[in-house]
Short mmCIF file of C-alpha atoms in Angstrom, two decimals:
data_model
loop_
_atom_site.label_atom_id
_atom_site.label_comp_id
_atom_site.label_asym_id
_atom_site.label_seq_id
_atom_site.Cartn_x
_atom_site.Cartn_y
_atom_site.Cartn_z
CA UNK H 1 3.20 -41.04 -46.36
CA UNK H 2 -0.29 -40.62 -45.53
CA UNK H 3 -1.27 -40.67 -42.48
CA UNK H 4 -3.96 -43.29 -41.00
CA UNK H 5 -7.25 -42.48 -40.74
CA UNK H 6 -8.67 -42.42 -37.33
CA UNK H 7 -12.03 -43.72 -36.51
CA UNK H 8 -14.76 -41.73 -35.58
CA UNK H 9 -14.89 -40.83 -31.95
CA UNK H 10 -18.61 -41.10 -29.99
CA UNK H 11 -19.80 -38.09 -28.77
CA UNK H 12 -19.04 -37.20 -25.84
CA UNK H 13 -22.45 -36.08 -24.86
CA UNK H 14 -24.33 -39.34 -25.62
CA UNK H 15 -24.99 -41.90 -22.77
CA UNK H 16 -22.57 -43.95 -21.69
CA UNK H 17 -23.15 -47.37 -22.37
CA UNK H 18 -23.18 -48.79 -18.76
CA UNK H 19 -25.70 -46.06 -18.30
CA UNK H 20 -27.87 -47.26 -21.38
CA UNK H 21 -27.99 -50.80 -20.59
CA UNK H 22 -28.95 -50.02 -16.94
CA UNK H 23 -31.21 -47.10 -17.24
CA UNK H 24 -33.90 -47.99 -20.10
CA UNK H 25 -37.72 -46.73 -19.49
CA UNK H 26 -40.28 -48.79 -20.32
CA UNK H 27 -43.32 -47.82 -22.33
CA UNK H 28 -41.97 -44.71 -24.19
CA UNK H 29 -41.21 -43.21 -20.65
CA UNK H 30 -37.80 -42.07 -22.44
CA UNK H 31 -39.99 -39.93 -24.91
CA UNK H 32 -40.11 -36.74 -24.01
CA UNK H 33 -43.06 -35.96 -26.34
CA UNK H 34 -44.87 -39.25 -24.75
CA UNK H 35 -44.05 -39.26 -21.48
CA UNK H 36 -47.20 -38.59 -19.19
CA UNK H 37 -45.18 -36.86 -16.02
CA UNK H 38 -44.06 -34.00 -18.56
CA UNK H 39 -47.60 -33.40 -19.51
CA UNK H 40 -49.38 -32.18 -16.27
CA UNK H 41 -47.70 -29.22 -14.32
CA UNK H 42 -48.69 -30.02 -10.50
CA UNK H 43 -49.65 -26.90 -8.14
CA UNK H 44 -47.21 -27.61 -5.51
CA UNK H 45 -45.87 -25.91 -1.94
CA UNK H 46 -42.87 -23.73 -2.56
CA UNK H 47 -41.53 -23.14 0.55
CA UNK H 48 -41.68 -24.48 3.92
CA UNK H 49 -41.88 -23.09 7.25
CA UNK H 50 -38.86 -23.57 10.16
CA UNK H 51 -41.45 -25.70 11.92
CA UNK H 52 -41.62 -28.18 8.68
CA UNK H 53 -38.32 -28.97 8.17
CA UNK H 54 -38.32 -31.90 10.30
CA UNK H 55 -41.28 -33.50 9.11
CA UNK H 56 -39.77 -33.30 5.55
CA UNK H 57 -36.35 -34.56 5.91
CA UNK H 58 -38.44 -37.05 7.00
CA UNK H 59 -39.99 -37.68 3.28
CA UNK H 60 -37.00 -37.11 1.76
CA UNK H 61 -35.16 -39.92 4.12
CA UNK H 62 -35.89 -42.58 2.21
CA UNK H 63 -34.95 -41.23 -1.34
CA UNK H 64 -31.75 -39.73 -0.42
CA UNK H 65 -29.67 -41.51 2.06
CA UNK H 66 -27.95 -44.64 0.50
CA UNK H 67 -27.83 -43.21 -2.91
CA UNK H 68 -24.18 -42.88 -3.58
CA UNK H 69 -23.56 -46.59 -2.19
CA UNK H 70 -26.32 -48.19 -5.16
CA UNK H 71 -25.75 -49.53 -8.09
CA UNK H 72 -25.83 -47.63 -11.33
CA UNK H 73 -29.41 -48.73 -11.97
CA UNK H 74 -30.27 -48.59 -8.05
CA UNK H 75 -29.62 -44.76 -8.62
CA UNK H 76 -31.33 -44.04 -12.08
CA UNK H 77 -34.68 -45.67 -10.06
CA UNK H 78 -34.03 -43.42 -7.26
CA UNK H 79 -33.17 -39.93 -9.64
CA UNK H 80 -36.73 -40.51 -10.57
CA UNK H 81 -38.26 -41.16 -7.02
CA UNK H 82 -36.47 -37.84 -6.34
CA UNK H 83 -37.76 -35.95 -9.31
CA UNK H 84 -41.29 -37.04 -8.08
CA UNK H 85 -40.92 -36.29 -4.15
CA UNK H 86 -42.17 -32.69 -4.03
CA UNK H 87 -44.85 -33.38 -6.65
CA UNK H 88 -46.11 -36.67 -4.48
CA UNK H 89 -45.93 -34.86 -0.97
CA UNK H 90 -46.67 -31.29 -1.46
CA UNK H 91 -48.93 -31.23 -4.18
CA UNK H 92 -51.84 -28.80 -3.48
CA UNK H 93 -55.36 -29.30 -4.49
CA UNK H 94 -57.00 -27.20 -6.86
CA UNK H 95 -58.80 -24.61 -5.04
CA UNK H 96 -55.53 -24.01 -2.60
CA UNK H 97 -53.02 -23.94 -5.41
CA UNK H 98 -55.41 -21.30 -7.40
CA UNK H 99 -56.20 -19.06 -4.29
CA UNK H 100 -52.10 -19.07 -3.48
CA UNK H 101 -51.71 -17.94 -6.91
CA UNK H 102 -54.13 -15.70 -7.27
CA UNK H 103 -52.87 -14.02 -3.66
CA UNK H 104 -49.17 -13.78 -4.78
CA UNK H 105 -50.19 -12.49 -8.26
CA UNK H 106 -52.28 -9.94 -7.12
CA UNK H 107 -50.00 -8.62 -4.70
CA UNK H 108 -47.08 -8.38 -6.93
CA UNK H 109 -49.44 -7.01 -9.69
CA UNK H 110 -50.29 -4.13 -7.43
CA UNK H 111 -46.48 -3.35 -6.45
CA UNK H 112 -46.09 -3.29 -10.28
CA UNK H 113 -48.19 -1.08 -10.40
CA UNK H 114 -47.35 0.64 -7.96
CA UNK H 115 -43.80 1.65 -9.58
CA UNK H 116 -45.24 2.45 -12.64
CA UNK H 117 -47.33 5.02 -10.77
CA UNK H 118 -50.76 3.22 -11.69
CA UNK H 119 -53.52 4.73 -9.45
CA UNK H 120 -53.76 1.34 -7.13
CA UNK H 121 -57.56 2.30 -5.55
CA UNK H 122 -59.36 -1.46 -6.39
CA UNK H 123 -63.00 0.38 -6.41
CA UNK H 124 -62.51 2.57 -8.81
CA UNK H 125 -62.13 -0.33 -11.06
CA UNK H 126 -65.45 -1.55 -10.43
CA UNK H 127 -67.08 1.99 -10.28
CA UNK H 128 -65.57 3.02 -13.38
CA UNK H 129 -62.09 4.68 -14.05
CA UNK H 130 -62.50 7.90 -15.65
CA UNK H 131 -58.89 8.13 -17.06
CA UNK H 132 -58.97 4.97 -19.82
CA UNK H 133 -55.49 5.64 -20.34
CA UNK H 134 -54.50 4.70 -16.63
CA UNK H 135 -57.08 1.64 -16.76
CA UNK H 136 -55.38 0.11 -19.93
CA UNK H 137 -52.15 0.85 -18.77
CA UNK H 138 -52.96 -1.33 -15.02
CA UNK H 139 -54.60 -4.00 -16.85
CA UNK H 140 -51.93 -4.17 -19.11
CA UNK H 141 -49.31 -4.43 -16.33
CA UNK H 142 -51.68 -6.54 -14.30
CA UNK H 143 -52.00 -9.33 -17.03
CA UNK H 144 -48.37 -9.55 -17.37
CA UNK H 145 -47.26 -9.73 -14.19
CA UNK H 146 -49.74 -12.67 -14.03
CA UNK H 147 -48.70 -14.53 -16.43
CA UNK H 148 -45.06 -14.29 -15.33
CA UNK H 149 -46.53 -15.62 -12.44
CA UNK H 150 -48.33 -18.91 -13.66
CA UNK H 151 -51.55 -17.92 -12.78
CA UNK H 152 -52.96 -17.40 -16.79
CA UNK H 153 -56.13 -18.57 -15.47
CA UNK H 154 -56.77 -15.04 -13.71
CA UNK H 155 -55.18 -13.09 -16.06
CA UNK H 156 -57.87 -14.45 -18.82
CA UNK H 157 -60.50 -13.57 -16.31
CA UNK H 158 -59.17 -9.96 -16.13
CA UNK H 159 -58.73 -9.46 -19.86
CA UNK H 160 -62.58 -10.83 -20.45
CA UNK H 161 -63.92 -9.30 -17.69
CA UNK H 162 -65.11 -5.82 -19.37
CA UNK H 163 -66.15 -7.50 -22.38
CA UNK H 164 -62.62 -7.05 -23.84
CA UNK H 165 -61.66 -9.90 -26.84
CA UNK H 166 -59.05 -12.06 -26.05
CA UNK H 167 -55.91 -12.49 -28.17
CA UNK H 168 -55.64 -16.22 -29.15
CA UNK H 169 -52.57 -17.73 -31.02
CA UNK H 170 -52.97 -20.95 -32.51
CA UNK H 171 -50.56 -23.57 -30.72
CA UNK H 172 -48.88 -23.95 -34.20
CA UNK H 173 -48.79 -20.29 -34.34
CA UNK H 174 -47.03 -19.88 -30.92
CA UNK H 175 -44.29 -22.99 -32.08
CA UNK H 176 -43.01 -21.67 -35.20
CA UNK H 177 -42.69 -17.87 -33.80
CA UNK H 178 -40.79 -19.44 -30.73
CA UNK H 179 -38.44 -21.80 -33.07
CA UNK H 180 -37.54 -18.67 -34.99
CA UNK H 181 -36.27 -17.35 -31.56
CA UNK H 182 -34.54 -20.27 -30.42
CA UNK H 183 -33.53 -22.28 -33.40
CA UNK H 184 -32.09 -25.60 -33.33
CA UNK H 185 -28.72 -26.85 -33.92
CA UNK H 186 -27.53 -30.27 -35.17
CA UNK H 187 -25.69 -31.71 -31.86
CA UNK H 188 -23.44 -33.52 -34.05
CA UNK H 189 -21.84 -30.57 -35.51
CA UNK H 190 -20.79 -29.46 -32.09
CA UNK H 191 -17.28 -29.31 -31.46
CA UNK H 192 -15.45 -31.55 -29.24
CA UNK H 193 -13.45 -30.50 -26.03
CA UNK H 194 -9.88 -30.73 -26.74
CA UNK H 195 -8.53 -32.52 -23.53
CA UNK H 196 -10.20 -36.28 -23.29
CA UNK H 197 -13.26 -35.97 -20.81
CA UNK H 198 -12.83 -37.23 -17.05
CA UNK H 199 -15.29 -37.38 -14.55
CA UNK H 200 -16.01 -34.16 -12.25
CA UNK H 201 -15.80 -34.69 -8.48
CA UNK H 202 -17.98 -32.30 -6.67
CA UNK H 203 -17.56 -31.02 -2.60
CA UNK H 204 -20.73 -30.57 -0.43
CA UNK H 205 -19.16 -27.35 0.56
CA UNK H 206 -19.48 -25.97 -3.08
CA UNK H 207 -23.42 -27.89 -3.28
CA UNK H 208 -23.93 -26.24 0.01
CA UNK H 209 -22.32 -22.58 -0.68
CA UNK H 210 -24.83 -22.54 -4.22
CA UNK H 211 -27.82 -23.50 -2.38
CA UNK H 212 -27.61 -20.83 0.33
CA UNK H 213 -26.01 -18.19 -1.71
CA UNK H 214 -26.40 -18.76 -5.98
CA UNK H 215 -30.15 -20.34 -5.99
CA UNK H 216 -31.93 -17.45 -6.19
CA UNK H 217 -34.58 -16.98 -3.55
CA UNK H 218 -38.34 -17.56 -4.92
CA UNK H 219 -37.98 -18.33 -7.74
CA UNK H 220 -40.74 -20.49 -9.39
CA UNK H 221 -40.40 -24.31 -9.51
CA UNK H 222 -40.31 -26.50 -12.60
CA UNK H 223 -42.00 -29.23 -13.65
CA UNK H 224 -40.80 -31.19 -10.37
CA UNK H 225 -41.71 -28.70 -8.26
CA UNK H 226 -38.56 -28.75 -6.41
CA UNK H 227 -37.19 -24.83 -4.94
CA UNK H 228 -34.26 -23.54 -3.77
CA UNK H 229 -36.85 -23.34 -0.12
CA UNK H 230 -37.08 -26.92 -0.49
CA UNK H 231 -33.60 -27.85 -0.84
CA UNK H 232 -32.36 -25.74 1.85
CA UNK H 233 -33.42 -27.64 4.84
CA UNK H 234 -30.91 -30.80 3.17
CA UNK H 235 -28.29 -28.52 3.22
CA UNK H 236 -28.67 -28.49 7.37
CA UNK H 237 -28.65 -32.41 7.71
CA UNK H 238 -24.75 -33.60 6.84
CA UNK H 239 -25.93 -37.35 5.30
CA UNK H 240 -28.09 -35.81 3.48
CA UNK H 241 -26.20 -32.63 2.04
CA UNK H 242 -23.56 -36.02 0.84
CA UNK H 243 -26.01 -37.42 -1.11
CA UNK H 244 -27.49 -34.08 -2.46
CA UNK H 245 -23.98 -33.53 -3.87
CA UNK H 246 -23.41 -37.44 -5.47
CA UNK H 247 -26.32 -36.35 -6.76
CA UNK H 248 -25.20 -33.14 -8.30
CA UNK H 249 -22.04 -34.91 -9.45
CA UNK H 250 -24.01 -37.55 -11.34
CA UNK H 251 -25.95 -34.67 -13.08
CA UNK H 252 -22.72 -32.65 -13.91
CA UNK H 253 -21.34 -36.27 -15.38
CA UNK H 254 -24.00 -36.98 -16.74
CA UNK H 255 -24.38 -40.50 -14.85
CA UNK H 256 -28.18 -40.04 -15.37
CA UNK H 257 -30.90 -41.71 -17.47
CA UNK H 258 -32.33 -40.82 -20.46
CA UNK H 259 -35.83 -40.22 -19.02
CA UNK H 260 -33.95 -37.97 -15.95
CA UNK H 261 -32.01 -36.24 -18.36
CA UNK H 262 -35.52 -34.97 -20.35
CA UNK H 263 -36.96 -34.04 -17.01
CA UNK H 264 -33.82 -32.27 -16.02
CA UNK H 265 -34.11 -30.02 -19.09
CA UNK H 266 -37.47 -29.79 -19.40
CA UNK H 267 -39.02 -26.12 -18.83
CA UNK H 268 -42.21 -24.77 -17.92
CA UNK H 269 -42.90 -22.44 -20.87
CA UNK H 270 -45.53 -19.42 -19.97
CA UNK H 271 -45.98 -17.19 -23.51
CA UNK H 272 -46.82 -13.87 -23.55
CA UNK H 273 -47.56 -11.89 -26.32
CA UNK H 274 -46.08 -8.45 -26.72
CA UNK H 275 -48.02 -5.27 -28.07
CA UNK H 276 -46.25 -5.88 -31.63
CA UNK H 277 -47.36 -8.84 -31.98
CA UNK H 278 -44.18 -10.70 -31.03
CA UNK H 279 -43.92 -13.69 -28.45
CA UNK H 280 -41.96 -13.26 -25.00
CA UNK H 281 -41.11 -16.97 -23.44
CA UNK H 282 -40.80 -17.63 -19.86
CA UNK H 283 -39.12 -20.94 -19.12
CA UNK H 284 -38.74 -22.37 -14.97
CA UNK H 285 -36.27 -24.89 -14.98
CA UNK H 286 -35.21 -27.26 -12.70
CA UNK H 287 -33.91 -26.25 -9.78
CA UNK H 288 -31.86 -29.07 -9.93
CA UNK H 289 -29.92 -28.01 -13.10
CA UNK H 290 -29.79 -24.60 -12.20
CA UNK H 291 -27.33 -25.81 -9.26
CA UNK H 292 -25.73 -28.29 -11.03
CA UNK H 293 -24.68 -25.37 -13.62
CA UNK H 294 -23.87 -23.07 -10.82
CA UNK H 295 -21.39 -25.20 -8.99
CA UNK H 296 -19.57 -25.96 -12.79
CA UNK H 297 -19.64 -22.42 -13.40
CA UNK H 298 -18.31 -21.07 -10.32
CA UNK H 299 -15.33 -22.97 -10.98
CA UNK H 300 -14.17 -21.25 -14.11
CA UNK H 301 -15.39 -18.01 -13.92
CA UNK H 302 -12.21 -16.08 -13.33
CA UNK H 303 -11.34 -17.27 -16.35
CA UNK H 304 -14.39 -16.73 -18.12
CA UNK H 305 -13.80 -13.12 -17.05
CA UNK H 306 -10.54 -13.22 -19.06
CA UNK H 307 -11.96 -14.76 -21.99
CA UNK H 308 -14.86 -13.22 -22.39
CA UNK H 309 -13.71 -9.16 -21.26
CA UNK H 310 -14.66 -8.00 -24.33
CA UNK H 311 -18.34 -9.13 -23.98
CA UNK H 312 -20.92 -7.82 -21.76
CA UNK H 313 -23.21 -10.36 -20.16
CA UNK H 314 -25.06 -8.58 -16.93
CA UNK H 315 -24.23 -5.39 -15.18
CA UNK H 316 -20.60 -4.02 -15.13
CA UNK H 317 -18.94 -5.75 -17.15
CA UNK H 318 -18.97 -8.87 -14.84
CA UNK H 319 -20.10 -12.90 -16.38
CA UNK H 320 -23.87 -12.85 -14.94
CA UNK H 321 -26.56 -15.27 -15.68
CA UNK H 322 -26.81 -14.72 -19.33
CA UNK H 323 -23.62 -15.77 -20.23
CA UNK H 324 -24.26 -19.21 -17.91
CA UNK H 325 -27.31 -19.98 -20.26
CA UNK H 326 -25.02 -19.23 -23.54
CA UNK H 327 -21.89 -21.15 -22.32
CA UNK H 328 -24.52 -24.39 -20.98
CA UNK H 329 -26.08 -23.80 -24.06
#
């Protein structure tokens, strides 16, 4: 007797339909290639002093506390008001934003160099450096560290600065190498889990525990400009640390809207190009995805340990940060 033919299932990863009713941008907002906010990257503070903390729980007030009692489209308004908090209040002008960059990028280029055992005396640049071997070698190491840094602006300066030509890379040029590095699958072909899905609840201890001890320290902001600085002074207010972690659980449910969810994974690409010719991308994601992933991942890593023993992600054997991007992947 053969056996009925079931109908196809929806994928799992595709928006529910409460959520696509409610949460529907207006004027191509859910675009990511048309979307304005995703094409300006805003200078903004990344960390606050102890003195500050107050004064932006303040700002953050507002946006945060009431979220997990609104409606479903009460909260895909406010996901966005959150994206845009840090951008809107601690933007930096121009001139500040490019002085704190070139500050932090100089001093890290000169502990670079420093390791490498680059001679670090900053007049013998401008005198003249007799050994063109150790010049090459510190501008070299200066450029990148730059760059890794955001701050492509100086390390143009320094490459043009003794009349050296600058490499330039078409944009097309620069897409097609980094497709060939990261090429695209067809979603649909994905398989799906084996258990029906159900919706993840999510403690504040865990949101709490990742923010002070997973997010790592530094790091450099996204596109929203948000830090692992910034989101430690919620962790020390209780009604707010609840609705940081609704939040979170929204994210790991994917109770979000289509225009959040292209914000959440969008990444601010820096490209460097390697002596062979050969591109090197550096992505900054949101901070908020990196915890999101952190608090889902921290619940099955024991047995991600099992599973994957044979495979080496990190240092000693142990499941480290690579393997998070392959199994989110």
């Amino acid at each position: 007797m053969q056996a009925a033919v079931q109908p196809e299932q929806e994928p799992v990863r595709t928006l529910p339909r409460a959520m696509r009713e409610v949460c529907v941008g207006q004027g191509g907002e859910n675009d990511p290639t048309t979307d304005p906010w995703m094409q300006e990257r805003v200078g903004t503070k990344r960390y606050l002093h102890k003195k500050e903390w107050a004064a932006w729980l303040e700002v953050c007030r507002p946006a945060f506390l009431g979220y997990g009692a609104s409606s479903q489209a009460e909260r895909c308004r406010r996901q966005l008001v959150i994206m845009d908090l840090v951008r809107t209040h601690l933007a930096m002008g121009r001139g500040e934003a490019q002085r704190r960059r070139d500050a932090v990028a100089g001093q890290a280029a000169r502990a670079a160099g420093a390791r490498n055992g680059i001679p670090q005396d900053e007049g013998a640049q401008d005198e003249g450096v007799q050994d063109e071997d150790a010049q090459a070698r510190r501008t070299a190491a200066r450029v990148e560290m730059l760059c890794m840094l955001n701050a492509a602006g100086r390390a143009a300066r320094m490459l043009t600065r003794d009349g050296e030509d600058l490499v330039r890379s078409s944009a097309a040029e620069v897409v097609r190498e980094v497709d060939g590095l990261y090429p695209q699958e067809d979603v649909s072909t994905f398989p799906q889990p084996p258990l029906p899905v159900t919706v993840v609840g999510v403690e504040k201890d865990e949101v709490s525990r990742a923010i002070r001890r997973r997010l790592t320290r530094g790091a450099a902001p996204g596109l929203d400009g948000w830090t692992r600085e910034l989101l430690y002074p919620l962790t020390q207010d209780s009604a707010l640390l609840m609705e940081v972690t609704v939040l979170t659980a929204d994210i790991l449910n994917g109770n979000v809207s289509e225009q959040m969810a292209h914000r959440l994974r969008a990444t601010a690409l820096t490209i460097l190009r390697k002596p062979n010719g050969k591109y090197r991308p550096i992505g900054a994601e949101s901070v908020w995805a990196k915890l999101a992933s952190m608090v889902a991942f921290d619940r099955v890593v024991e047995a991600s340990r099992r599973i994957f023993a044979g495979v080496q992600f990190g240092v000693g054997g142990q499941i480290g940060g690579s393997s998070r991007v392959d199994l989110q992947a």
